Amino acid sequence: MLSFLYARQSGLDDPVRLRRAESTRRVLSLELNHNRDVDRIHGNGINTLDIEVIDGRYMLSGGSDGVIVIYDLENNSKKPQYTCKAICTVGRSSRHVHKFSVETVQWYPHDTGMFVSSSFDKTMKVWDTETLKPAEEFQFDGNVYCHHMSPVARKHSLVAVGTKDPKVQLCDLKSGSRIHILQGHRGEILSVRWSPRYDHILATASTDSRVHIWDVRRASGSLFTLDQHNGDKSKTSSEAVNTAHNGRVNGLCFTADGLHLLTTGTDDRMRLWNSATGENTLVNYGKVVNESRKGLKFTVSRGCSPEFVFVPCGSSVAVYGLHSGELITMLRGHYNNVDCCEFHPDYQELYSGGKDCNILAWVPVLRQPDIEDEETNSKRVKHCLYLYRSAGLD
Amino acid sequence: MRKQLNKKVAVFKSRMNRKRALIADTFCLTKRRRCAADSVTGESQADIRSSLQYLVTLFSRKLFNDSLPPVVLKHQLYSLHNDKTSVDKQVNELRETGELLMFQLGFDSEAFALVFAEDFRAKVLQGEAGRGTLGTVEKFLAKLIPSCSDLSFNKEKMLKEFLFTDSEITQLVKSGVLTVRDAGSWWLSIPNSGKFIKYFIKGRKAVLGMVKKSKYGEILQTELEGRRTTSQVKFQMKYHIHDIIGAELVECIQTTSGTLLRYVDGNVN
């Protein structure tokens, strides 16, 4: 550690290197901390979590009971023991609450004045955070499994929505209308994700085992489909040609730089793809247990080297190295299935929510003082006390 | 009772030690770079080959009256090596050079069988000796072994690229080198492998049953190797153990008393 600091000071190393090494060390030491807690408001399982990107201070959660809660993650009390309080709730008593389970929530990417939630009651609502009333409501024909707004878009404010219908719908927040339909899938759309690198690239995953990458500016169909065998038609039976997984594809996540895409499927596999060419990088993560009938929400770390993937696996969260494919550790602590997890990039913390109605905060373990440091400290303290007492006596 | 408690303590200790090792690694980035990276890749290819040869010795030839070449499953290699991605890469390299052949067995879309090319050729020709189809099979093997690393062939490829006629294709299917996949396409297969697949699936189920029925659904690997095999298990116990570990049908936990195999719930088998 000292060598890193010296190298940074003398200009031998890029300042980012120390930051990256420390972030990686913190992620590797994630643990449940008895000092950190999140308020327990939900009465039923938690389906989705989202931390806002501007400050990283507020977290949204959506539950199976249709309730949406906003938490304040910042520790303003001077004590180490801290419970993240729920600031406001859209509870069952509210007139505008969703009738059935909320599947996805997302903060508006540019400020916390607005958030969007979609639910199994076939609606997607755009909420005003101040008044907690929906400013806009979109109705759909089938259950809405997921929606996503582009985190980098400045020119458009499109929300991509995946429903039971095989057509992906794009809704415009500025005009309030449904302006675009993307056709190509043959099954329910379980996950949609915009690229964090380009504001016109969208990835969609469906129960027909296919993942399509779209350019929304084009009038014709998708750019390409992800093929797990990279075009080698001989490896698989003829029905499974050109599929991303051998089962339903229910999770999508871009890496922070947008160059790679991760997909998970019910064939218990996770695959890493090159997002520009659609090539399967063939990183073998082994068996990633996946029994989710809806979308699976997983996340990738940011600012570390090597990057880590946090995937909910049954009742624990599995941490894999992104490019090596090795299982680093399993974070155990939930009592029931974990449905979602979210990474806080500034503090390298992980929040996970599941069917046991708990949101657990995984916090990096603080650096333990060395034994030598403790001894010298106590010696120094004793010496100071002696000097003080001798001065007092004079 | 004490044995179980010891096992749990051992598991906890091993997990804590592993975490400390990982954290120490991050700040030793320069040291890792200095360890010569080039010697590692050269060694690992020889490593995979030696693992394959070790697994070949576990295969029981007498069981099939010496008519089958020694078959190893690709996921058995995962139980011997940690990094699955590098195992995949090296197996593909060996296939490109024509040393190894890969087959899709059919009972699991992820289970691939690996056979050394010389063994395969020797056994197939031995099986074909004296039959009329010998010439066609020889021609097919000559086309296949040095250059082609496909798992299945469609009609176009057979007719245009390999210049086989329809009757010759029928002969190949009869001899067992090709099996029907779809109308107009065929899988590459090992002749007489039906018996192998039957015994293999039965044996795998029996060994998994042994692990499941143990107390708490877990058993030490050394204990399992020492158990008497039932009549269902025709292969060597070690062959099956490598298979179930590599296919992740059991969880492998390192303890101070050795490796512990714990049955994983939710298996289709």
PDB file of N, CA and C in Angstrom, chain B residues 205-266:
ATOM      1  N   LYS B 205     -26.124 -42.124 -12.175  1.00  0.00           N
ATOM      2  CA  LYS B 205     -27.296 -42.049 -11.291  1.00  0.00           C
ATOM      3  C   LYS B 205     -27.029 -42.803  -9.994  1.00  0.00           C
ATOM      4  N   ALA B 206     -26.386 -43.986 -10.123  1.00  0.00           N
ATOM      5  CA  ALA B 206     -26.125 -44.776  -8.911  1.00  0.00           C
ATOM      6  C   ALA B 206     -25.165 -44.053  -7.983  1.00  0.00           C
ATOM      7  N   VAL B 207     -24.087 -43.464  -8.538  1.00  0.00           N
ATOM      8  CA  VAL B 207     -23.099 -42.790  -7.688  1.00  0.00           C
ATOM      9  C   VAL B 207     -23.726 -41.569  -7.026  1.00  0.00           C
ATOM     10  N   LEU B 208     -24.528 -40.815  -7.794  1.00  0.00           N
ATOM     11  CA  LEU B 208     -25.200 -39.655  -7.197  1.00  0.00           C
ATOM     12  C   LEU B 208     -26.137 -40.093  -6.090  1.00  0.00           C
ATOM     13  N   GLY B 209     -26.806 -41.250  -6.292  1.00  0.00           N
ATOM     14  CA  GLY B 209     -27.685 -41.770  -5.263  1.00  0.00           C
ATOM     15  C   GLY B 209     -26.928 -42.083  -3.990  1.00  0.00           C
ATOM     16  N   MET B 210     -25.699 -42.614  -4.156  1.00  0.00           N
ATOM     17  CA  MET B 210     -24.874 -42.923  -2.985  1.00  0.00           C
ATOM     18  C   MET B 210     -24.571 -41.658  -2.200  1.00  0.00           C
ATOM     19  N   VAL B 211     -24.254 -40.573  -2.911  1.00  0.00           N
ATOM     20  CA  VAL B 211     -23.935 -39.311  -2.223  1.00  0.00           C
ATOM     21  C   VAL B 211     -25.189 -38.779  -1.547  1.00  0.00           C
ATOM     22  N   LYS B 212     -26.316 -38.866  -2.258  1.00  0.00           N
ATOM     23  CA  LYS B 212     -27.554 -38.289  -1.722  1.00  0.00           C
ATOM     24  C   LYS B 212     -28.000 -39.025  -0.468  1.00  0.00           C
ATOM     25  N   LYS B 213     -27.814 -40.375  -0.460  1.00  0.00           N
ATOM     26  CA  LYS B 213     -28.338 -41.147   0.662  1.00  0.00           C
ATOM     27  C   LYS B 213     -27.468 -41.051   1.903  1.00  0.00           C
ATOM     28  N   SER B 214     -26.224 -40.541   1.754  1.00  0.00           N
ATOM     29  CA  SER B 214     -25.364 -40.439   2.938  1.00  0.00           C
ATOM     30  C   SER B 214     -25.975 -39.442   3.908  1.00  0.00           C
ATOM     31  N   LYS B 215     -25.486 -39.515   5.153  1.00  0.00           N
ATOM     32  CA  LYS B 215     -26.018 -38.613   6.185  1.00  0.00           C
ATOM     33  C   LYS B 215     -25.718 -37.174   5.785  1.00  0.00           C
ATOM     34  N   TYR B 216     -26.723 -36.305   5.840  1.00  0.00           N
ATOM     35  CA  TYR B 216     -26.638 -34.893   5.469  1.00  0.00           C
ATOM     36  C   TYR B 216     -26.358 -34.703   3.989  1.00  0.00           C
ATOM     37  N   GLY B 217     -26.445 -35.768   3.187  1.00  0.00           N
ATOM     38  CA  GLY B 217     -26.243 -35.639   1.750  1.00  0.00           C
ATOM     39  C   GLY B 217     -24.826 -35.293   1.366  1.00  0.00           C
ATOM     40  N   GLU B 218     -23.852 -35.621   2.221  1.00  0.00           N
ATOM     41  CA  GLU B 218     -22.477 -35.319   1.887  1.00  0.00           C
ATOM     42  C   GLU B 218     -21.587 -36.470   2.318  1.00  0.00           C
ATOM     43  N   ILE B 219     -20.455 -36.622   1.593  1.00  0.00           N
ATOM     44  CA  ILE B 219     -19.559 -37.749   1.865  1.00  0.00           C
ATOM     45  C   ILE B 219     -18.147 -37.334   1.458  1.00  0.00           C
ATOM     46  N   LEU B 220     -17.157 -37.811   2.209  1.00  0.00           N
ATOM     47  CA  LEU B 220     -15.780 -37.508   1.854  1.00  0.00           C
ATOM     48  C   LEU B 220     -15.407 -38.263   0.595  1.00  0.00           C
ATOM     49  N   GLN B 221     -14.602 -37.623  -0.264  1.00  0.00           N
ATOM     50  CA  GLN B 221     -14.278 -38.243  -1.547  1.00  0.00           C
ATOM     51  C   GLN B 221     -13.548 -39.566  -1.341  1.00  0.00           C
ATOM     52  N   THR B 222     -12.640 -39.612  -0.367  1.00  0.00           N
ATOM     53  CA  THR B 222     -11.883 -40.844  -0.138  1.00  0.00           C
ATOM     54  C   THR B 222     -12.800 -41.967   0.311  1.00  0.00           C
ATOM     55  N   GLU B 223     -13.833 -41.604   1.091  1.00  0.00           N
ATOM     56  CA  GLU B 223     -14.767 -42.630   1.551  1.00  0.00           C
ATOM     57  C   GLU B 223     -15.569 -43.184   0.382  1.00  0.00           C
ATOM     58  N   LEU B 224     -15.997 -42.275  -0.504  1.00  0.00           N
ATOM     59  CA  LEU B 224     -16.785 -42.698  -1.662  1.00  0.00           C
ATOM     60  C   LEU B 224     -15.960 -43.605  -2.564  1.00  0.00           C
ATOM     61  N   GLU B 225     -14.670 -43.286  -2.730  1.00  0.00           N
ATOM     62  CA  GLU B 225     -13.826 -44.126  -3.589  1.00  0.00           C
ATOM     63  C   GLU B 225     -13.675 -45.513  -3.000  1.00  0.00           C
ATOM     64  N   GLY B 226     -13.727 -45.594  -1.665  1.00  0.00           N
ATOM     65  CA  GLY B 226     -13.541 -46.891  -1.034  1.00  0.00           C
ATOM     66  C   GLY B 226     -14.793 -47.743  -0.981  1.00  0.00           C
ATOM     67  N   ARG B 227     -15.957 -47.132  -1.291  1.00  0.00           N
ATOM     68  CA  ARG B 227     -17.201 -47.889  -1.162  1.00  0.00           C
ATOM     69  C   ARG B 227     -17.277 -48.996  -2.199  1.00  0.00           C
ATOM     70  N   ARG B 228     -18.012 -50.049  -1.846  1.00  0.00           N
ATOM     71  CA  ARG B 228     -18.217 -51.151  -2.785  1.00  0.00           C
ATOM     72  C   ARG B 228     -19.214 -50.699  -3.846  1.00  0.00           C
ATOM     73  N   THR B 229     -18.888 -50.965  -5.108  1.00  0.00           N
ATOM     74  CA  THR B 229     -19.794 -50.505  -6.161  1.00  0.00           C
ATOM     75  C   THR B 229     -20.902 -51.523  -6.378  1.00  0.00           C
ATOM     76  N   THR B 230     -22.106 -51.033  -6.638  1.00  0.00           N
ATOM     77  CA  THR B 230     -23.223 -51.943  -6.935  1.00  0.00           C
ATOM     78  C   THR B 230     -23.099 -52.433  -8.369  1.00  0.00           C
ATOM     79  N   SER B 231     -24.022 -53.331  -8.725  1.00  0.00           N
ATOM     80  CA  SER B 231     -23.936 -53.876 -10.083  1.00  0.00           C
ATOM     81  C   SER B 231     -24.271 -52.824 -11.133  1.00  0.00           C
ATOM     82  N   GLN B 232     -24.907 -51.712 -10.694  1.00  0.00           N
ATOM     83  CA  GLN B 232     -25.262 -50.670 -11.644  1.00  0.00           C
ATOM     84  C   GLN B 232     -24.026 -49.928 -12.139  1.00  0.00           C
ATOM     85  N   VAL B 233     -23.001 -49.866 -11.273  1.00  0.00           N
ATOM     86  CA  VAL B 233     -21.841 -49.053 -11.608  1.00  0.00           C
ATOM     87  C   VAL B 233     -20.823 -49.930 -12.314  1.00  0.00           C
ATOM     88  N   LYS B 234     -20.702 -49.762 -13.647  1.00  0.00           N
ATOM     89  CA  LYS B 234     -19.806 -50.638 -14.399  1.00  0.00           C
ATOM     90  C   LYS B 234     -18.425 -50.036 -14.557  1.00  0.00           C
ATOM     91  N   PHE B 235     -18.341 -48.683 -14.488  1.00  0.00           N
ATOM     92  CA  PHE B 235     -17.038 -48.054 -14.650  1.00  0.00           C
ATOM     93  C   PHE B 235     -16.348 -47.949 -13.303  1.00  0.00           C
ATOM     94  N   GLN B 236     -15.095 -47.483 -13.357  1.00  0.00           N
ATOM     95  CA  GLN B 236     -14.367 -47.273 -12.113  1.00  0.00           C
ATOM     96  C   GLN B 236     -14.995 -46.104 -11.360  1.00  0.00           C
ATOM     97  N   MET B 237     -14.955 -46.180 -10.033  1.00  0.00           N
ATOM     98  CA  MET B 237     -15.554 -45.141  -9.207  1.00  0.00           C
ATOM     99  C   MET B 237     -14.938 -43.782  -9.496  1.00  0.00           C
ATOM    100  N   LYS B 238     -13.608 -43.736  -9.690  1.00  0.00           N
ATOM    101  CA  LYS B 238     -12.922 -42.456  -9.906  1.00  0.00           C
ATOM    102  C   LYS B 238     -13.415 -41.789 -11.184  1.00  0.00           C
ATOM    103  N   TYR B 239     -13.700 -42.582 -12.215  1.00  0.00           N
ATOM    104  CA  TYR B 239     -14.198 -42.044 -13.481  1.00  0.00           C
ATOM    105  C   TYR B 239     -15.499 -41.302 -13.238  1.00  0.00           C
ATOM    106  N   HIS B 240     -16.405 -41.934 -12.447  1.00  0.00           N
ATOM    107  CA  HIS B 240     -17.692 -41.305 -12.163  1.00  0.00           C
ATOM    108  C   HIS B 240     -17.535 -40.101 -11.269  1.00  0.00           C
ATOM    109  N   ILE B 241     -16.580 -40.173 -10.331  1.00  0.00           N
ATOM    110  CA  ILE B 241     -16.402 -39.047  -9.409  1.00  0.00           C
ATOM    111  C   ILE B 241     -15.930 -37.814 -10.172  1.00  0.00           C
ATOM    112  N   HIS B 242     -14.967 -37.999 -11.088  1.00  0.00           N
ATOM    113  CA  HIS B 242     -14.523 -36.855 -11.895  1.00  0.00           C
ATOM    114  C   HIS B 242     -15.674 -36.283 -12.693  1.00  0.00           C
ATOM    115  N   ASP B 243     -16.549 -37.177 -13.168  1.00  0.00           N
ATOM    116  CA  ASP B 243     -17.694 -36.727 -13.954  1.00  0.00           C
ATOM    117  C   ASP B 243     -18.648 -35.877 -13.122  1.00  0.00           C
ATOM    118  N   ILE B 244     -19.022 -36.372 -11.916  1.00  0.00           N
ATOM    119  CA  ILE B 244     -20.017 -35.599 -11.167  1.00  0.00           C
ATOM    120  C   ILE B 244     -19.439 -34.308 -10.617  1.00  0.00           C
ATOM    121  N   ILE B 245     -18.133 -34.284 -10.340  1.00  0.00           N
ATOM    122  CA  ILE B 245     -17.545 -33.022  -9.881  1.00  0.00           C
ATOM    123  C   ILE B 245     -17.500 -32.033 -11.031  1.00  0.00           C
ATOM    124  N   GLY B 246     -17.041 -32.491 -12.190  1.00  0.00           N
ATOM    125  CA  GLY B 246     -16.885 -31.585 -13.330  1.00  0.00           C
ATOM    126  C   GLY B 246     -18.209 -31.047 -13.837  1.00  0.00           C
ATOM    127  N   ALA B 247     -19.272 -31.876 -13.765  1.00  0.00           N
ATOM    128  CA  ALA B 247     -20.573 -31.429 -14.244  1.00  0.00           C
ATOM    129  C   ALA B 247     -21.310 -30.638 -13.180  1.00  0.00           C
ATOM    130  N   GLU B 248     -20.654 -30.420 -12.035  1.00  0.00           N
ATOM    131  CA  GLU B 248     -21.219 -29.632 -10.928  1.00  0.00           C
ATOM    132  C   GLU B 248     -22.534 -30.207 -10.426  1.00  0.00           C
ATOM    133  N   LEU B 249     -22.619 -31.542 -10.421  1.00  0.00           N
ATOM    134  CA  LEU B 249     -23.795 -32.182  -9.836  1.00  0.00           C
ATOM    135  C   LEU B 249     -23.618 -32.330  -8.337  1.00  0.00           C
ATOM    136  N   VAL B 250     -22.359 -32.207  -7.875  1.00  0.00           N
ATOM    137  CA  VAL B 250     -22.076 -32.181  -6.441  1.00  0.00           C
ATOM    138  C   VAL B 250     -21.170 -30.980  -6.183  1.00  0.00           C
ATOM    139  N   GLU B 251     -21.263 -30.469  -4.955  1.00  0.00           N
ATOM    140  CA  GLU B 251     -20.435 -29.326  -4.593  1.00  0.00           C
ATOM    141  C   GLU B 251     -19.178 -29.859  -3.911  1.00  0.00           C
ATOM    142  N   CYS B 252     -18.022 -29.267  -4.288  1.00  0.00           N
ATOM    143  CA  CYS B 252     -16.740 -29.745  -3.757  1.00  0.00           C
ATOM    144  C   CYS B 252     -16.289 -28.802  -2.659  1.00  0.00           C
ATOM    145  N   ILE B 253     -16.106 -29.314  -1.455  1.00  0.00           N
ATOM    146  CA  ILE B 253     -15.695 -28.442  -0.357  1.00  0.00           C
ATOM    147  C   ILE B 253     -14.400 -28.977   0.208  1.00  0.00           C
ATOM    148  N   GLN B 254     -13.393 -28.104   0.344  1.00  0.00           N
ATOM    149  CA  GLN B 254     -12.102 -28.541   0.873  1.00  0.00           C
ATOM    150  C   GLN B 254     -12.178 -28.495   2.384  1.00  0.00           C
ATOM    151  N   THR B 255     -11.830 -29.596   3.026  1.00  0.00           N
ATOM    152  CA  THR B 255     -11.793 -29.605   4.488  1.00  0.00           C
ATOM    153  C   THR B 255     -10.451 -30.151   4.921  1.00  0.00           C
ATOM    154  N   THR B 256     -10.206 -30.107   6.220  1.00  0.00           N
ATOM    155  CA  THR B 256      -8.922 -30.627   6.703  1.00  0.00           C
ATOM    156  C   THR B 256      -8.866 -32.140   6.589  1.00  0.00           C
ATOM    157  N   SER B 257     -10.020 -32.807   6.472  1.00  0.00           N
ATOM    158  CA  SER B 257      -9.980 -34.267   6.317  1.00  0.00           C
ATOM    159  C   SER B 257     -10.020 -34.673   4.848  1.00  0.00           C
ATOM    160  N   GLY B 258      -9.885 -33.692   3.932  1.00  0.00           N
ATOM    161  CA  GLY B 258      -9.917 -34.043   2.514  1.00  0.00           C
ATOM    162  C   GLY B 258     -11.054 -33.342   1.811  1.00  0.00           C
ATOM    163  N   THR B 259     -11.363 -33.768   0.594  1.00  0.00           N
ATOM    164  CA  THR B 259     -12.436 -33.127  -0.171  1.00  0.00           C
ATOM    165  C   THR B 259     -13.763 -33.731   0.219  1.00  0.00           C
ATOM    166  N   LEU B 260     -14.734 -32.864   0.448  1.00  0.00           N
ATOM    167  CA  LEU B 260     -16.076 -33.310   0.798  1.00  0.00           C
ATOM    168  C   LEU B 260     -16.974 -33.071  -0.406  1.00  0.00           C
ATOM    169  N   LEU B 261     -17.793 -34.074  -0.758  1.00  0.00           N
ATOM    170  CA  LEU B 261     -18.732 -33.908  -1.868  1.00  0.00           C
ATOM    171  C   LEU B 261     -20.127 -33.799  -1.292  1.00  0.00           C
ATOM    172  N   ARG B 262     -20.785 -32.698  -1.605  1.00  0.00           N
ATOM    173  CA  ARG B 262     -22.140 -32.493  -1.089  1.00  0.00           C
ATOM    174  C   ARG B 262     -23.120 -32.480  -2.239  1.00  0.00           C
ATOM    175  N   TYR B 263     -24.210 -33.220  -2.093  1.00  0.00           N
ATOM    176  CA  TYR B 263     -25.195 -33.301  -3.170  1.00  0.00           C
ATOM    177  C   TYR B 263     -25.866 -31.952  -3.365  1.00  0.00           C
ATOM    178  N   VAL B 264     -26.010 -31.532  -4.622  1.00  0.00           N
ATOM    179  CA  VAL B 264     -26.635 -30.242  -4.924  1.00  0.00           C
ATOM    180  C   VAL B 264     -28.085 -30.483  -5.270  1.00  0.00           C
ATOM    181  N   ASP B 265     -28.987 -29.846  -4.557  1.00  0.00           N
ATOM    182  CA  ASP B 265     -30.413 -30.023  -4.841  1.00  0.00           C
ATOM    183  C   ASP B 265     -30.792 -29.374  -6.147  1.00  0.00           C
ATOM    184  N   GLY B 266     -31.885 -29.843  -6.705  1.00  0.00           N
ATOM    185  CA  GLY B 266     -32.353 -29.194  -7.928  1.00  0.00           C
ATOM    186  C   GLY B 266     -31.733 -29.791  -9.162  1.00  0.00           C
TER     187      GLY B 266
END
